[in-house]
Amino acid sequence: MIEFHQVTKRYDSDHTALRQVNFQLNRGELAFLTGHSGAGKSTLLKLIMVMERPTAGEVIVGGQKLNSLPRRQIPYIRRHIGVVFQNHQLLFDRTVFDNVAMPLEVMGASPEDTGRRVRAALDKVGLLSKEKMNPLQLSGGEQQRVGIARAVVNKPPVLLADEPTGNLDPELSADIMHLFAQFSQVGVTVLVATHDIALINDMNRRTLTLHQGQLTAGGGVSGH
Amino acid sequence: MATDSRAKPDNPKGANRKRALLGDQARSYLGHHRKVAADSMNRLRRAPVASAMTWAVMGVALALPVALLLLLSSLQGVSAGWESTARITAYLAMDIPAGRAQALAQEIAADGRVEGVQLIEREQALEEFRRNSGLDDALDFLQDNPLPHTLLITPEESVRTAEGVQGLVAFVSGMQAVEQVQVDLGWLQRLNAMTDILTRATWVLALLLGGAVVLVIGNTVRLAIENRRDEILVAKLVGGTDAFVRRPFLYTGAWFGLGGGVVAWLLIQLSLWWLSGPIDRLAGLYRSEFALHGLGFDGALGLIIVAMLLGWLGAWVAVKRHLDDIEPGEIAGG
């Protein structure tokens, strides 16, 4: 589902964020991406989201080579990738429902369809009763779950999470990881960037480790 | 046969479903436009003072050139009114006999540019002069009739312009039997030249003010873009196309234009109402039919549509300049 072939990303100022990274994630796989801060985790996620383009090498998502993707095709790729952020990026000028509905709105889904799918996603994260509230009225863990509902509402084949449990206590973090595991069971490829080692050890999943832009563990194809 | 009969009902059903899907998409697309349009309008209404100020600026900037153009078209109406009564007077040479004058009148009347020719024979002219001038006795001293045969030529309607009349004058005065041609074109030409200059100046003014409107709206929309930065980031993040992200701002620009157009129309109607009394009095003094014409329904509609287009254009400029700069790359942090 996600393939990196010899991917290097260099920023202008001699700063090399990624060096010849190789790995492949299959459909339905849940993997962690870890490393000290500045090791290139965010850069790697940005390459998948086409927020950045690699300096060298090839990034392939869902069989689509992203290097040669024209700019105006980028939105259509992003519709197939759900993203969860540490600071969840919710909009506080609208309800929980409207926040979750955004990915469907940009796709031009009908109101009936939107209602059905948003409620299904909110139900999945256990927030169905709070759809009419403003995200500001919710706790940190709940806000994060709204972010997750928004990321999965259009059933993307790929789900990325950047430090999704950064601000949460261990119990809430475990809840959220459990949600991610559920998504991977229904075929979603999930990649979670985190430095929460305890959490990674608990889950016992494949872990990609970055060290100064190089993949030092978990590379290649899964199972190898 | 059996497969055929099974396949048949399936196919139309598939086609129907496809059509229904397309219909759904079109409906939700239109629904989305409606929603965005209503939402943009609501945002303007939630900041009534700021919106009203933008509308007022736009209104003034649009009302000025439109009012000038209205005034000029009214002036052109005046000269057109005069031209409708324009007649060319051709005096024939003294030695032309009445029969020759008659033939000449017919010849001129046959010209395509001429609506009608009236021949005033010299005896008839003297008779009229005698009646009107009161110089009855003085004229008796004259041995000969000093007046020539005269042709009053009325130009065809399409020729009643300064250039057209001039062409006709050239044609008539080129005839051998014609000694002198008279037509008072001077002040008409001056008026036309003046309105031409003013019309051009007004168009320049309109262009400049239109540009100013675009810039004002562009700047206002730029602020709106800054205010909704988070929303734009998220929309781009979840796969909103550029068109999707631009749409609310383009509608905002169009609504600014709508308000500006309405304000401009109100200003123009108000000024016309305020000016109409004095102008009627002035026109009355000159026994002129001059009147300031309003915009009318078509004009008002045109003004509002142009205003909306300008607003849309301003928004587009701002969106082009600033929206593409907002890329979700900055969200993810280091």
Coordinates of C-alpha atoms in Angstrom, one line a residue:
Chain A
M1 CA 0.0 0.0 0.0
I2 CA 2.9 2.3 0.9
E3 CA 6.3 1.8 -0.7
F4 CA 9.5 3.8 -0.3
H5 CA 12.3 3.1 -2.7
Q6 CA 15.6 4.7 -1.9
V7 CA 13.9 7.9 -0.8
T8 CA 16.1 10.9 0.1
K9 CA 14.7 14.2 1.2
R10 CA 17.1 17.1 1.5
Y11 CA 16.0 20.6 2.5
D12 CA 17.8 23.7 1.1
S13 CA 20.2 24.3 3.9
D14 CA 22.2 21.1 3.6
H15 CA 19.9 19.5 6.0
T16 CA 19.1 16.0 5.0
A17 CA 15.9 14.8 6.6
L18 CA 15.8 11.3 5.1
R19 CA 18.5 9.2 3.5
Q20 CA 17.8 6.3 1.2
V21 CA 14.8 5.0 3.1
N22 CA 13.3 1.7 1.9
F23 CA 10.2 0.0 3.2
Q24 CA 6.9 -1.4 2.2
L25 CA 3.7 -1.5 4.1
N26 CA 0.9 -3.9 3.0
R27 CA -2.8 -3.6 3.1
G28 CA -4.2 -3.9 6.6
E29 CA -0.8 -3.6 8.2
L30 CA -0.4 -1.5 11.4
A31 CA 3.1 -0.2 11.9
F32 CA 4.8 2.3 14.2
L33 CA 7.3 4.9 13.1
T34 CA 9.7 6.0 15.8
G35 CA 12.9 7.9 16.4
H36 CA 14.2 10.9 18.3
S37 CA 12.7 14.2 17.4
G38 CA 14.1 15.6 14.2
A39 CA 14.9 12.1 13.0
G40 CA 12.6 12.6 10.0
K41 CA 9.3 11.1 11.1
S42 CA 7.2 14.1 10.1
T43 CA 9.1 14.4 6.8
L44 CA 8.3 10.8 6.0
L45 CA 4.6 11.4 6.7
K46 CA 4.6 14.5 4.6
L47 CA 6.1 12.6 1.7
I48 CA 3.1 10.2 1.8
M49 CA 0.7 13.2 2.0
V50 CA 2.5 14.9 -0.9
M51 CA 3.1 17.9 1.3
E52 CA 6.7 17.5 0.3
R53 CA 8.3 15.8 -2.7
P54 CA 11.4 13.6 -2.3
T55 CA 14.8 14.8 -3.5
A56 CA 15.5 11.3 -4.8
G57 CA 13.9 7.9 -4.8
E58 CA 10.3 6.9 -5.3
V59 CA 7.2 7.1 -3.1
I60 CA 4.3 4.9 -4.1
V61 CA 0.9 5.0 -2.4
G62 CA -1.9 2.6 -3.5
G63 CA 0.1 1.8 -6.7
Q64 CA 0.3 5.5 -7.6
K65 CA 3.8 7.0 -8.0
L66 CA 3.7 10.3 -6.2
N67 CA 6.9 11.8 -7.7
S68 CA 5.3 12.4 -11.1
L69 CA 1.9 13.4 -9.7
P70 CA 0.7 16.7 -11.1
R71 CA -0.2 19.4 -8.5
R72 CA -3.8 19.4 -9.3
Q73 CA -4.1 15.6 -8.7
I74 CA -2.8 16.0 -5.1
P75 CA -6.2 16.5 -3.5
Y76 CA -7.5 13.2 -5.0
I77 CA -4.6 11.3 -3.4
R78 CA -5.3 13.0 -0.1
R79 CA -8.8 11.8 -0.1
H80 CA -7.4 8.3 0.1
I81 CA -5.3 9.1 3.1
G82 CA -6.7 9.9 6.6
V83 CA -4.5 11.9 8.9
V84 CA -4.6 12.3 12.6
F85 CA -2.4 15.1 14.2
Q86 CA -1.1 15.6 17.7
N87 CA -2.9 18.9 17.9
H88 CA -5.9 17.4 16.0
Q89 CA -6.4 20.4 13.8
L90 CA -10.1 20.7 14.6
L91 CA -12.1 23.9 13.6
F92 CA -13.7 25.6 16.5
D93 CA -16.2 27.6 14.5
R94 CA -18.4 24.6 13.8
T95 CA -19.9 21.5 15.5
V96 CA -18.3 18.2 15.9
F97 CA -20.5 16.9 13.1
D98 CA -19.4 19.5 10.7
N99 CA -15.7 18.9 11.5
V100 CA -16.1 15.2 10.8
A101 CA -18.1 15.9 7.7
M102 CA -15.3 18.0 6.0
P103 CA -13.7 15.1 4.0
L104 CA -17.1 14.2 2.7
E105 CA -17.9 17.8 1.9
V106 CA -14.8 18.2 -0.3
M107 CA -15.8 15.1 -2.2
G108 CA -19.2 16.4 -2.8
A109 CA -21.2 13.7 -1.0
S110 CA -24.9 14.2 -0.7
P111 CA -26.3 15.4 2.7
E112 CA -28.0 12.0 3.4
D113 CA -24.8 10.1 2.7
T114 CA -22.8 12.6 4.8
G115 CA -25.2 12.3 7.7
R116 CA -25.0 8.5 7.6
R117 CA -21.3 8.2 7.3
V118 CA -20.5 10.9 9.9
R119 CA -22.7 9.2 12.5
A120 CA -21.1 5.9 11.7
A121 CA -17.6 7.4 12.2
L122 CA -18.7 9.2 15.4
D123 CA -20.3 6.0 16.7
K124 CA -17.0 4.1 16.0
V125 CA -15.1 6.5 18.3
G126 CA -17.9 6.6 20.8
L127 CA -18.9 10.2 20.4
L128 CA -22.2 9.9 18.7
S129 CA -24.0 11.7 21.5
K130 CA -21.8 14.8 21.1
E131 CA -22.2 15.5 17.4
K132 CA -23.9 18.9 18.0
M133 CA -21.3 20.2 20.4
N134 CA -18.4 22.5 19.7
P135 CA -15.0 20.7 19.8
L136 CA -14.0 23.3 22.5
Q137 CA -16.5 21.7 24.9
L138 CA -14.7 18.3 24.6
S139 CA -11.8 16.9 26.6
G140 CA -8.4 16.4 24.9
G141 CA -9.0 12.7 24.4
E142 CA -12.4 13.4 22.9
Q143 CA -11.0 16.0 20.6
Q144 CA -8.4 13.5 19.5
R145 CA -11.2 11.0 18.8
V146 CA -13.1 13.6 16.7
G147 CA -9.9 14.0 14.7
I148 CA -9.8 10.2 14.2
A149 CA -13.4 10.1 13.1
R150 CA -12.6 12.8 10.6
A151 CA -9.6 10.9 9.3
V152 CA -11.6 7.7 8.7
V153 CA -15.1 9.1 7.8
N154 CA -14.5 8.5 4.1
K155 CA -13.0 5.0 4.7
P156 CA -9.5 5.8 3.3
P157 CA -7.3 2.8 2.6
V158 CA -4.4 4.5 4.4
L159 CA -4.4 6.1 7.9
L160 CA -1.5 8.2 9.1
A161 CA -1.1 9.4 12.7
D162 CA 1.5 11.9 13.9
E163 CA 2.0 11.6 17.7
P164 CA -1.7 10.9 18.2
T165 CA -1.3 10.2 21.9
G166 CA 1.2 13.0 22.6
N167 CA -1.0 14.8 25.1
L168 CA -3.0 11.9 26.4
D169 CA -2.7 9.8 29.6
P170 CA -1.7 6.1 29.1
E171 CA -5.3 4.8 29.4
L172 CA -6.7 7.1 26.7
S173 CA -3.6 6.3 24.6
A174 CA -4.4 2.6 24.8
D175 CA -8.0 3.3 23.8
I176 CA -6.8 5.2 20.7
M177 CA -4.3 2.5 19.8
H178 CA -7.1 -0.1 20.1
L179 CA -9.1 2.0 17.6
F180 CA -6.2 2.0 15.1
A181 CA -5.8 -1.8 15.5
Q182 CA -9.5 -2.2 14.7
F183 CA -9.1 -0.1 11.5
S184 CA -6.2 -2.3 10.4
Q185 CA -8.3 -5.4 10.9
V186 CA -10.7 -4.2 8.3
G187 CA -7.9 -3.6 5.8
V188 CA -6.7 -0.1 6.5
T189 CA -3.0 0.4 6.3
V190 CA -2.1 2.4 9.5
L191 CA 1.2 4.1 10.2
V192 CA 1.6 5.8 13.6
A193 CA 4.5 8.1 14.2
T194 CA 5.2 8.2 18.0
H195 CA 8.0 8.3 20.5
D196 CA 5.9 6.6 23.2
I197 CA 8.1 3.5 23.6
A198 CA 5.9 1.9 26.2
L199 CA 3.0 2.0 23.9
I200 CA 4.9 0.5 21.1
N201 CA 6.2 -2.3 23.3
D202 CA 2.6 -3.0 24.5
M203 CA 1.3 -3.3 21.0
N204 CA 4.1 -5.6 19.7
R205 CA 3.8 -4.5 16.1
R206 CA 6.2 -3.8 13.3
T207 CA 8.3 -0.7 14.1
L208 CA 10.2 1.5 11.7
T209 CA 13.0 3.2 13.5
L210 CA 14.6 6.4 12.0
H211 CA 17.9 7.6 13.2
Q212 CA 19.2 10.8 11.7
G213 CA 17.1 10.2 8.5
Q214 CA 18.1 6.6 8.1
L215 CA 15.9 3.7 8.6
T216 CA 17.7 1.5 11.2
A217 CA 15.0 -1.1 11.9
G218 CA 11.8 -2.4 10.4
G219 CA 12.7 -1.6 6.8
G220 CA 12.0 -3.7 3.7
V221 CA 8.9 -5.7 3.3
S222 CA 6.9 -6.8 6.3
G223 CA 7.9 -10.2 7.6
H224 CA 11.5 -9.9 6.6
Chain B
M1 CA -32.2 -16.4 -25.9
A2 CA -32.3 -17.2 -22.2
T3 CA -29.2 -15.1 -21.5
D4 CA -30.5 -12.3 -23.7
S5 CA -33.7 -12.0 -21.7
R6 CA -31.7 -12.1 -18.5
A7 CA -29.2 -9.5 -19.7
K8 CA -31.7 -7.1 -21.0
P9 CA -33.4 -5.9 -17.7
D10 CA -30.0 -5.7 -16.1
N11 CA -28.5 -3.3 -18.6
P12 CA -31.0 -0.5 -18.4
K13 CA -30.9 -0.8 -14.6
G14 CA -27.2 -0.3 -14.7
A15 CA -27.6 2.7 -16.9
N16 CA -30.3 4.1 -14.7
R17 CA -28.2 3.7 -11.6
K18 CA -25.3 5.4 -13.4
R19 CA -27.7 8.2 -14.4
A20 CA -29.1 8.4 -10.9
L21 CA -25.5 8.6 -9.6
L22 CA -24.7 11.4 -12.0
G23 CA -27.9 13.2 -11.0
D24 CA -27.0 12.8 -7.4
Q25 CA -23.6 14.3 -8.0
A26 CA -25.0 17.2 -9.9
R27 CA -27.5 17.8 -7.1
S28 CA -25.0 17.7 -4.4
Y29 CA -22.7 19.9 -6.4
L30 CA -25.4 22.5 -6.8
G31 CA -26.4 22.0 -3.2
H32 CA -22.8 22.7 -2.2
H33 CA -22.8 25.9 -4.3
R34 CA -26.0 27.0 -2.6
K35 CA -24.6 26.2 0.8
V36 CA -21.3 28.0 0.1
A37 CA -23.1 31.0 -1.3
A38 CA -25.5 31.2 1.7
D39 CA -22.6 30.8 4.1
S40 CA -20.5 33.6 2.5
M41 CA -23.5 35.9 2.6
N42 CA -24.1 35.0 6.3
R43 CA -20.5 35.8 7.1
L44 CA -20.9 39.3 5.5
R45 CA -24.1 39.8 7.4
R46 CA -22.4 38.9 10.7
A47 CA -20.0 41.8 10.2
P48 CA -22.5 44.4 9.1
V49 CA -20.4 47.6 9.6
A50 CA -17.4 46.3 7.8
S51 CA -19.5 44.9 5.0
A52 CA -21.5 48.1 4.7
M53 CA -18.3 50.1 4.5
T54 CA -16.9 48.0 1.7
W55 CA -20.3 48.3 -0.1
A56 CA -20.2 52.0 0.3
V57 CA -16.7 52.3 -1.1
M58 CA -17.7 50.2 -4.1
G59 CA -20.9 52.0 -4.5
V60 CA -19.3 55.5 -4.7
A61 CA -16.6 54.2 -7.0
L62 CA -19.1 52.7 -9.4
A63 CA -21.7 55.5 -9.1
L64 CA -19.4 58.2 -10.2
P65 CA -18.5 57.0 -13.8
V66 CA -22.0 55.6 -14.3
A67 CA -23.6 58.9 -13.4
L68 CA -21.2 60.7 -15.8
L69 CA -22.1 58.3 -18.6
L70 CA -25.8 58.9 -17.9
L71 CA -25.3 62.6 -18.1
L72 CA -23.3 62.3 -21.4
S73 CA -25.9 60.0 -23.0
S74 CA -28.5 62.6 -22.0
L75 CA -26.4 65.3 -23.7
Q76 CA -26.1 63.1 -26.8
G77 CA -29.9 62.9 -26.7
V78 CA -30.0 66.7 -27.0
S79 CA -27.8 66.8 -30.1
A80 CA -29.9 64.0 -31.6
G81 CA -33.0 66.0 -30.9
W82 CA -31.5 68.9 -32.8
E83 CA -30.4 66.8 -35.6
S84 CA -33.9 65.5 -36.2
T85 CA -34.9 69.1 -37.1
A86 CA -31.7 69.6 -39.2
R87 CA -32.4 71.0 -42.6
I88 CA -30.1 72.2 -45.3
T89 CA -30.9 75.3 -47.1
A90 CA -29.6 75.6 -50.6
Y91 CA -29.8 79.0 -52.4
L92 CA -29.7 78.7 -56.2
A93 CA -28.0 81.1 -58.5
M94 CA -30.1 84.1 -59.6
D95 CA -30.2 83.2 -63.2
I96 CA -31.7 79.7 -62.8
P97 CA -35.2 79.6 -64.2
A98 CA -38.1 78.0 -62.2
G99 CA -38.3 74.9 -64.4
R100 CA -34.6 74.2 -63.9
A101 CA -35.1 74.6 -60.1
Q102 CA -37.9 72.1 -60.2
A103 CA -35.8 69.6 -62.0
L104 CA -32.9 70.2 -59.5
A105 CA -35.3 69.6 -56.6
Q106 CA -36.3 66.3 -58.1
E107 CA -32.7 65.3 -58.7
I108 CA -31.8 66.0 -55.1
A109 CA -34.9 64.3 -53.8
A110 CA -33.8 61.2 -55.7
D111 CA -30.6 60.9 -53.6
G112 CA -30.7 58.1 -51.0
R113 CA -29.6 60.4 -48.2
V114 CA -32.5 62.8 -48.7
E115 CA -35.9 62.4 -47.2
G116 CA -37.6 65.3 -48.9
V117 CA -37.0 68.5 -50.7
Q118 CA -39.1 71.6 -50.7
L119 CA -38.8 74.2 -53.4
I120 CA -39.5 77.8 -52.5
E121 CA -39.7 79.8 -55.6
R122 CA -38.4 83.3 -55.6
E123 CA -41.8 85.0 -56.0
Q124 CA -43.2 82.9 -53.1
A125 CA -40.1 83.8 -51.0
L126 CA -40.6 87.5 -51.7
E127 CA -44.2 87.2 -50.8
E128 CA -43.3 85.6 -47.5
F129 CA -40.6 88.1 -46.8
R130 CA -43.0 91.0 -47.6
R131 CA -45.5 89.5 -45.1
N132 CA -43.1 88.8 -42.3
S133 CA -40.7 91.6 -42.5
G134 CA -43.0 94.6 -42.7
L135 CA -40.7 96.1 -45.3
D136 CA -43.6 96.2 -47.7
D137 CA -42.9 99.8 -48.9
A138 CA -39.2 99.4 -49.2
L139 CA -39.5 96.3 -51.3
D140 CA -41.7 98.2 -53.8
F141 CA -38.7 100.3 -54.6
L142 CA -36.8 97.4 -55.9
Q143 CA -37.1 96.7 -59.5
D144 CA -36.1 93.1 -59.4
N145 CA -36.8 90.3 -56.9
P146 CA -33.5 90.0 -55.0
L147 CA -34.3 86.6 -53.7
P148 CA -33.2 83.4 -55.4
H149 CA -35.0 80.1 -55.7
T150 CA -34.4 78.1 -52.5
L151 CA -34.4 74.4 -51.7
L152 CA -35.1 73.2 -48.2
I153 CA -33.6 69.7 -47.9
T154 CA -34.5 67.3 -45.1
P155 CA -31.8 64.6 -44.7
E156 CA -32.8 60.9 -44.3
E157 CA -32.9 59.9 -40.6
S158 CA -29.7 57.8 -40.8
V159 CA -27.8 60.7 -42.2
R160 CA -28.7 63.1 -39.3
T161 CA -25.3 63.1 -37.8
A162 CA -22.7 65.8 -38.0
E163 CA -20.6 63.8 -40.6
G164 CA -23.7 62.7 -42.5
V165 CA -25.1 66.2 -42.9
Q166 CA -21.7 67.5 -43.9
G167 CA -21.4 64.9 -46.6
L168 CA -24.8 65.9 -47.9
V169 CA -23.8 69.6 -47.8
A170 CA -20.7 68.8 -49.9
F171 CA -22.9 67.0 -52.4
V172 CA -25.4 69.8 -52.8
S173 CA -22.9 72.6 -52.8
G174 CA -21.0 70.8 -55.6
M175 CA -24.0 71.3 -57.9
Q176 CA -23.5 74.0 -60.5
A177 CA -26.8 75.7 -60.0
V178 CA -26.3 76.0 -56.3
E179 CA -24.7 79.2 -55.1
Q180 CA -24.7 78.8 -51.4
V181 CA -25.6 76.2 -48.8
Q182 CA -26.4 76.9 -45.2
V183 CA -26.6 74.6 -42.3
D184 CA -25.7 75.4 -38.7
L185 CA -23.5 72.6 -37.8
G186 CA -20.9 74.5 -35.8
W187 CA -22.3 74.3 -32.3
L188 CA -23.5 70.7 -33.0
Q189 CA -20.0 69.7 -34.0
R190 CA -18.6 71.4 -30.9
L191 CA -21.1 69.7 -28.7
N192 CA -20.3 66.3 -30.3
A193 CA -16.6 66.8 -30.0
M194 CA -17.0 67.8 -26.3
T195 CA -19.2 64.8 -25.5
D196 CA -16.7 62.6 -27.3
I197 CA -13.9 63.8 -25.1
L198 CA -15.9 63.6 -22.0
T199 CA -17.1 60.1 -22.9
R200 CA -13.6 58.9 -23.3
A201 CA -12.4 60.6 -20.1
T202 CA -15.3 59.0 -18.3
W203 CA -14.3 55.6 -19.6
V204 CA -10.8 56.2 -18.4
L205 CA -12.2 57.2 -15.1
A206 CA -14.5 54.1 -15.1
L207 CA -11.5 51.9 -15.8
L208 CA -9.4 53.4 -13.0
L209 CA -12.2 53.2 -10.5
G210 CA -13.0 49.7 -11.6
G211 CA -9.4 48.8 -11.0
A212 CA -9.7 50.4 -7.6
V213 CA -12.8 48.4 -6.8
V214 CA -10.9 45.2 -7.7
L215 CA -8.1 46.2 -5.4
V216 CA -10.4 47.1 -2.5
I217 CA -12.2 43.8 -2.8
G218 CA -9.0 41.9 -3.2
N219 CA -7.7 43.4 0.0
T220 CA -10.9 42.7 1.9
V221 CA -10.9 39.1 0.6
R222 CA -7.2 38.8 1.6
L223 CA -8.2 39.6 5.2
A224 CA -11.0 37.0 5.0
I225 CA -8.5 34.4 3.8
E226 CA -6.2 35.2 6.7
N227 CA -9.1 34.8 9.1
R228 CA -10.0 31.4 7.7
R229 CA -6.5 30.1 7.4
D230 CA -7.1 27.1 9.6
E231 CA -10.2 26.1 7.7
I232 CA -8.2 26.4 4.4
L233 CA -5.4 24.2 5.8
V234 CA -7.8 21.5 6.9
A235 CA -9.8 21.6 3.7
K236 CA -6.5 21.1 1.7
L237 CA -5.5 18.4 4.1
V238 CA -8.6 16.3 3.6
G239 CA -8.4 16.6 -0.2
G240 CA -10.2 19.8 -1.0
T241 CA -9.4 20.9 -4.6
D242 CA -8.2 24.4 -5.3
A243 CA -11.6 25.1 -6.7
F244 CA -13.3 23.9 -3.5
V245 CA -11.1 26.1 -1.4
R246 CA -11.5 29.2 -3.6
R247 CA -15.2 28.9 -3.9
P248 CA -16.3 30.6 -0.6
F249 CA -14.0 33.5 -1.3
L250 CA -15.2 34.0 -4.9
Y251 CA -18.7 34.1 -3.6
T252 CA -17.7 36.6 -0.9
G253 CA -16.3 38.8 -3.7
A254 CA -19.5 38.5 -5.7
W255 CA -21.6 39.4 -2.7
F256 CA -19.4 42.4 -2.1
G257 CA -20.1 43.3 -5.7
L258 CA -23.8 42.8 -5.4
G259 CA -24.0 45.2 -2.3
G260 CA -21.7 47.7 -4.1
G261 CA -23.9 47.6 -7.2
V262 CA -27.0 48.2 -5.2
V263 CA -25.4 51.1 -3.3
A264 CA -24.2 52.6 -6.6
W265 CA -27.7 52.3 -8.0
L266 CA -29.2 54.0 -4.9
L267 CA -26.7 56.8 -5.1
I268 CA -27.5 57.4 -8.8
Q269 CA -31.3 57.4 -8.3
L270 CA -30.9 59.7 -5.3
S271 CA -28.7 62.2 -7.3
L272 CA -31.1 62.1 -10.2
W273 CA -34.1 62.8 -8.0
W274 CA -32.2 65.6 -6.4
L275 CA -31.1 67.1 -9.7
S276 CA -34.3 66.6 -11.7
G277 CA -36.1 69.8 -10.4
P278 CA -33.3 72.3 -11.3
I279 CA -32.7 70.6 -14.6
D280 CA -36.3 70.7 -15.6
R281 CA -36.3 74.4 -14.8
L282 CA -33.2 75.0 -16.8
A283 CA -34.4 73.0 -19.8
G284 CA -37.7 75.0 -19.6
L285 CA -35.8 78.2 -19.9
Y286 CA -34.0 77.0 -23.0
R287 CA -37.3 75.5 -24.3
S288 CA -35.3 72.3 -24.6
E289 CA -36.6 68.8 -24.1
F290 CA -33.4 67.9 -22.2
A291 CA -34.0 65.5 -19.4
L292 CA -31.7 63.3 -17.3
H293 CA -32.4 59.7 -18.0
G294 CA -32.2 57.2 -15.2
L295 CA -30.7 53.7 -15.6
G296 CA -33.9 51.9 -16.2
F297 CA -34.3 48.2 -15.3
D298 CA -31.8 46.9 -17.8
G299 CA -29.2 49.4 -16.8
A300 CA -29.6 48.7 -13.1
L301 CA -29.3 45.0 -13.8
G302 CA -26.2 45.6 -16.0
L303 CA -24.7 47.8 -13.3
I304 CA -25.2 45.1 -10.6
I305 CA -23.9 42.3 -12.8
V306 CA -20.7 44.3 -13.7
A307 CA -20.3 45.1 -10.0
M308 CA -20.6 41.4 -9.1
L309 CA -18.1 40.5 -11.8
L310 CA -15.6 43.1 -10.5
G311 CA -16.1 41.8 -6.9
W312 CA -15.5 38.3 -8.2
L313 CA -12.4 39.4 -10.1
G314 CA -11.0 41.1 -7.0
A315 CA -11.6 38.0 -4.9
W316 CA -10.0 35.9 -7.6
V317 CA -6.9 38.1 -7.6
A318 CA -6.6 37.8 -3.8
V319 CA -7.3 34.1 -3.9
K320 CA -4.7 33.5 -6.6
R321 CA -2.1 35.5 -4.7
H322 CA -2.7 34.2 -1.2
L323 CA -4.5 30.9 -1.2
D324 CA -1.8 29.0 -3.1
D325 CA 0.6 30.1 -0.4
I326 CA -1.3 28.3 2.3
E327 CA 0.0 24.7 2.1
P328 CA -0.7 22.2 4.8
G329 CA 3.0 21.4 5.1
E330 CA 3.3 23.7 8.0
I331 CA 0.8 21.9 10.1
A332 CA 2.8 18.8 10.7
G333 CA 5.6 20.7 12.4
G334 CA 9.1 19.3 12.7

